[in-house]
Structures are given as C-alpha cells and as structure tokens.
Amino acid sequence: MNGLFITFEGGEGAGKTTVLQIVKEQLEERGLKVIATREPGGSVIAEKIREIILNPEHTEMDARTEALLYAAARRQHLIEKIVPYLEDGYVILCDRFIDSSLVYQGEAREIGIEEVLNINLFATEGLMPEMTLYFDIEPESGLARIHSHQGREVNRLDQETISFHEMVREAYRKLAAREPERIHLLDASLPLDAVVKEAGDKIESILQKQEKR
Ligand code: TYD
C-alpha cells in the first residue's frame, strides 16, 4: 500500500471537519490524489449504521451495542474506502477513526479502553493511521461553537453533559501522551487560519518522510 492514511480526531465543535476540508483542497492544489471521508459512515451500509447510532430517539442504546455498531461501521468503511484508496496511492483524510471509539466508548462510556481496542482490532485487522491530528479544545468553547452554527445538526452526543465532554477531552489527551509518535495535539482554540497552518505543517512533515522512504 503506498497511500497515506491520516485521521482527524477531537471533541464536539473542535473544527476538525472544517480544517479537514481546507487541508484537502490545499493538498489537491499541489497535485496530490486526496480523498476526504468520515466515520461513522462513508459508505452506504456504514451510513445506515450511523443513522441507527446517532438517532436521538434511541435513548435505550446499550453502551456495548453502540461500541459494536461503531466497530461494524468502521469495518465496512475500511473495506470499501480506506483499503482500496490506500492501494491506489491516495492521501486519505478520515474524520474520526479508532481513537473515537477508545475515547467515547472506552473511557466516556466506561467500557474500558482495552476491551474496546480488542473489538476494534478485530474490525480493522490492526490497520492503524500513519498520523492522527487531535484537535484539542475546552468543551465549553467547542459546544458554544456548535450552538452558534445554526446549520449543523444536533446529535445524540451533543446532548450529553459538560462532564461527559470533559471526560472525552481527558481521554484524548491521555491517548496522545501514550502515542506521541502517531497522535499530534493541535491547539484548536486558535483562529482557524492558525489551526489550518499547524495541521498542514504536520501533514507536510509526514509527506516528506514518506518521499524519503
Ligand atoms: P458527528 O455528527 O460526525 O460529529 P462530529 O462533527 O463531532 O464528528 O457525530 C459523530 C459522533 O459519534 C461524535 O459525537 C463522536 C461519536 N463517535 C463515537 O462515539 N465513537 C466512534 O467510534 C465514532 C467514530 C464516533
């Protein structure tokens, strides 16, 4: 596989999706083959699973059911999108991946990181991103951004308490500290231009490393 698999992670309203789109355009302007995709979803079957998970009416959803559904959606998306594009030499920018499950299901829903990691390794057969950009922001600021954005849908997880989102942030920071080679923490409270620049610089460094290989 000669493509490059990069994931974007962060709490609600961190701006990762906006940055991802801008970075995608910048890389395309340089003549690279780039695809932007997202989890949960990114394929017909995975999008259907997403609808079940994120439906605000599904308040009775059990935490382990949710974790399994995310892993199932991840598997399908991986097989249909990630693997073929990697083989085709694309830079893949993926909005959320395995770290979201470790953080949201493993820590915030308290299933445990190792247990969630195990079902996910079954789903991914061990395929990990070469680089993960983690957009770090205080939950209050992130949620305030979402509420000022009228066009964006409010999903089941946006309705969680601030302490849930604090837990999510702590878990991401812990993962980033555990895997500093792969996970890069970006200060997402900075103005958009600055965050885009930081993200672009990180991606540039991994592209250069790849060219040298
Ligand atoms: P989405 O509407 O895509 O929001 P965002 O713009 O924040 O990515 O909703 C995705 C939600 O799903 C988000 O709150 C995090 C959650 N999620 C998990 O809990 N586990 C996972 O494995 C993934 C991929 C997402």
Coordinates of C-alpha atoms and ligand atoms in Angstrom, one line a residue:
M1 CA 0.0 0.0 0.0
N2 CA 1.6 3.3 -1.0
G3 CA -1.1 5.8 0.1
L4 CA -1.1 7.8 3.3
F5 CA -3.8 7.3 6.0
I6 CA -4.4 10.3 8.2
T7 CA -7.2 10.7 10.8
F8 CA -8.7 13.7 12.4
E9 CA -10.0 13.5 16.0
G10 CA -11.4 15.7 18.6
G11 CA -14.4 16.6 20.7
E12 CA -17.5 18.4 19.6
G13 CA -17.0 21.7 17.8
A14 CA -13.2 21.5 17.7
G15 CA -13.3 22.5 14.0
K16 CA -11.7 19.3 12.7
T17 CA -14.2 18.8 9.9
T18 CA -13.7 22.4 8.6
V19 CA -9.9 22.1 8.8
L20 CA -10.0 18.8 7.0
Q21 CA -11.9 20.3 4.0
I22 CA -9.4 23.2 3.7
V23 CA -6.4 20.9 4.0
K24 CA -7.9 18.6 1.4
E25 CA -8.1 21.5 -1.1
Q26 CA -4.5 22.6 -0.3
L27 CA -3.2 19.1 -1.0
E28 CA -5.2 18.8 -4.2
E29 CA -3.7 22.1 -5.4
R30 CA -0.3 20.5 -5.0
G31 CA -1.4 17.8 -7.4
L32 CA -1.8 15.0 -4.8
K33 CA -4.6 12.5 -5.0
V34 CA -6.7 13.1 -1.9
I35 CA -10.0 11.7 -0.5
A36 CA -11.9 13.0 2.4
T37 CA -14.1 10.6 4.3
R38 CA -15.8 10.3 7.7
E39 CA -16.8 7.9 10.4
P40 CA -19.3 6.7 11.4
G41 CA -20.4 6.4 7.7
G42 CA -18.5 6.9 4.5
S43 CA -20.2 4.0 2.7
V44 CA -23.9 3.1 2.1
I45 CA -24.0 0.4 4.7
A46 CA -21.9 2.3 7.2
E47 CA -24.1 5.4 6.8
K48 CA -27.1 3.3 7.7
I49 CA -25.4 2.0 10.8
R50 CA -24.6 5.7 11.6
E51 CA -28.3 6.6 11.4
I52 CA -29.1 3.9 14.0
I53 CA -26.3 5.0 16.4
L54 CA -26.9 8.8 16.2
N55 CA -30.7 8.8 16.2
P56 CA -31.7 11.0 19.2
E57 CA -34.7 8.7 19.7
H58 CA -32.6 5.7 20.5
T59 CA -32.1 6.6 24.2
E60 CA -32.2 2.9 25.2
M61 CA -29.0 2.1 23.2
D62 CA -26.7 0.0 25.4
A63 CA -23.0 1.1 25.5
R64 CA -21.7 -2.2 24.2
T65 CA -24.2 -2.3 21.4
E66 CA -23.1 1.1 20.4
A67 CA -19.4 0.1 20.5
L68 CA -20.1 -3.0 18.3
L69 CA -22.1 -0.9 15.8
Y70 CA -19.2 1.6 15.6
A71 CA -16.8 -1.2 15.0
A72 CA -19.1 -2.8 12.4
A73 CA -19.4 0.6 10.5
R74 CA -15.7 1.0 10.8
R75 CA -15.0 -2.4 9.2
Q76 CA -17.3 -1.8 6.3
H77 CA -15.9 1.7 5.6
L78 CA -12.4 0.3 5.9
I79 CA -13.0 -2.4 3.3
E80 CA -14.9 -0.2 0.9
K81 CA -13.0 3.0 1.1
I82 CA -9.7 3.0 3.1
V83 CA -8.0 -0.1 1.8
P84 CA -8.8 0.5 -1.9
Y85 CA -7.8 4.2 -1.8
L86 CA -4.6 3.3 0.1
E87 CA -3.7 0.7 -2.6
D88 CA -4.4 3.4 -5.2
G89 CA -1.9 5.8 -3.7
Y90 CA -4.3 8.3 -2.2
V91 CA -3.8 10.6 0.8
I92 CA -6.9 9.6 2.9
L93 CA -8.2 12.2 5.3
C94 CA -10.6 10.5 7.6
D95 CA -12.8 12.4 10.0
R96 CA -12.7 10.1 13.2
F97 CA -11.5 6.5 13.4
I98 CA -10.5 4.0 16.1
D99 CA -9.4 6.7 18.7
S100 CA -13.0 8.0 18.7
S101 CA -14.2 4.6 19.9
L102 CA -11.4 4.3 22.5
V103 CA -12.3 7.7 23.9
Y104 CA -16.1 7.7 23.6
Q105 CA -16.9 4.1 24.2
G106 CA -13.8 3.0 26.1
E107 CA -13.4 5.9 28.5
A108 CA -16.5 8.2 28.5
R109 CA -19.0 5.2 28.4
E110 CA -16.7 3.3 30.7
I111 CA -16.4 0.0 28.8
G112 CA -12.6 0.2 29.1
I113 CA -10.0 1.1 26.5
E114 CA -8.5 -2.4 26.2
E115 CA -11.9 -4.1 25.6
V116 CA -12.9 -1.5 23.0
L117 CA -9.5 -1.8 21.4
N118 CA -9.9 -5.6 21.1
I119 CA -13.2 -5.5 19.2
N120 CA -11.7 -2.7 17.0
L121 CA -8.6 -4.7 16.2
F122 CA -11.0 -7.5 15.1
A123 CA -12.7 -5.0 12.8
T124 CA -9.6 -3.4 11.4
E125 CA -7.2 -6.3 11.4
G126 CA -4.7 -4.0 13.0
L127 CA -4.6 -1.3 10.3
M128 CA -3.8 2.0 12.0
P129 CA -3.4 5.5 10.7
E130 CA 0.1 6.7 9.9
M131 CA -0.8 10.1 11.5
T132 CA -3.6 11.3 13.7
L133 CA -4.3 15.0 14.3
Y134 CA -6.1 15.6 17.5
F135 CA -7.9 19.0 17.8
D136 CA -7.8 19.9 21.4
I137 CA -10.3 22.5 22.8
E138 CA -12.2 23.1 26.1
P139 CA -15.7 21.6 25.9
E140 CA -17.4 24.9 26.7
S141 CA -15.7 26.6 23.8
G142 CA -16.4 23.7 21.4
L143 CA -20.1 23.4 22.4
A144 CA -20.5 27.2 22.1
R145 CA -19.2 27.0 18.5
I146 CA -21.8 24.3 17.7
H147 CA -24.7 26.3 19.1
S148 CA -23.7 29.4 17.2
H149 CA -23.7 27.3 14.0
Q150 CA -27.3 27.1 13.1
G151 CA -26.9 24.8 10.1
R152 CA -25.3 21.9 12.0
E153 CA -27.5 19.0 13.2
V154 CA -27.6 18.4 16.9
N155 CA -27.0 14.7 17.5
R156 CA -27.5 12.4 20.5
L157 CA -24.0 13.0 21.8
D158 CA -24.2 16.8 21.7
Q159 CA -27.0 16.4 24.3
E160 CA -24.5 14.9 26.8
T161 CA -23.4 16.9 29.9
I162 CA -20.3 19.0 30.1
S163 CA -18.7 16.4 32.3
F164 CA -19.1 13.8 29.6
H165 CA -17.2 16.1 27.2
E166 CA -14.6 16.8 29.8
M167 CA -14.0 13.1 30.1
V168 CA -13.7 12.8 26.3
R169 CA -11.1 15.6 26.3
E170 CA -9.1 13.9 29.1
A171 CA -9.2 10.6 27.3
Y172 CA -7.9 12.1 24.1
R173 CA -5.1 13.9 25.9
K174 CA -4.2 10.6 27.6
L175 CA -4.1 8.7 24.3
A176 CA -2.0 11.5 22.7
A177 CA 0.5 11.2 25.6
R178 CA 0.6 7.4 25.2
E179 CA 1.2 7.5 21.4
P180 CA 3.1 10.8 20.7
E181 CA 4.7 9.4 17.5
R182 CA 1.3 8.9 15.9
I183 CA -1.1 11.4 17.6
H184 CA -0.3 15.1 17.3
L185 CA -2.1 17.5 19.6
L186 CA -3.2 20.8 17.9
D187 CA -4.5 23.8 19.8
A188 CA -8.0 24.1 18.3
S189 CA -8.8 27.2 20.3
L190 CA -6.6 29.3 18.0
P191 CA -8.1 31.1 15.0
L192 CA -9.0 28.9 12.0
D193 CA -6.0 30.1 9.9
A194 CA -3.5 29.1 12.6
V195 CA -5.0 25.7 13.1
V196 CA -5.1 25.0 9.3
K197 CA -1.4 26.0 9.2
E198 CA -0.5 23.7 12.0
A199 CA -2.4 20.8 10.5
G200 CA -0.8 21.5 7.1
D201 CA 2.7 21.6 8.5
K202 CA 2.2 18.2 10.3
I203 CA 1.0 16.6 7.1
E204 CA 3.8 18.2 5.1
S205 CA 6.3 16.6 7.5
I206 CA 4.9 13.1 7.1
L207 CA 4.7 13.5 3.3
Q208 CA 8.4 14.4 3.2
K209 CA 9.2 11.4 5.4
Q210 CA 7.3 9.2 3.0
E211 CA 9.1 10.6 0.0
K212 CA 12.4 9.7 1.6
R213 CA 11.4 6.1 2.1
Ligands
TYD1 P1 -20.8 13.7 14.0 O1 -22.1 14.3 13.7 O2 -20.0 13.1 12.9 O3 -20.0 14.8 14.8 P2 -18.5 15.3 14.7 O4 -18.6 16.5 13.8 O5 -18.2 15.7 16.1 O6 -17.6 14.3 14.3 O7 -21.0 12.7 15.2 C1 -20.1 11.7 15.4 C2 -20.3 11.4 16.9 O8 -20.1 10.0 17.0 C3 -19.4 12.1 17.8 O9 -20.1 12.7 18.9 C4 -18.5 11.1 18.3 C5 -19.2 9.8 18.1 N1 -18.4 8.6 17.9 C6 -18.2 7.7 18.9 O10 -18.7 7.8 20.0 N2 -17.4 6.6 18.6 C7 -16.8 6.4 17.4 O11 -16.1 5.3 17.2 C8 -17.0 7.4 16.4 C9 -16.4 7.2 15.0 C10 -17.8 8.5 16.6

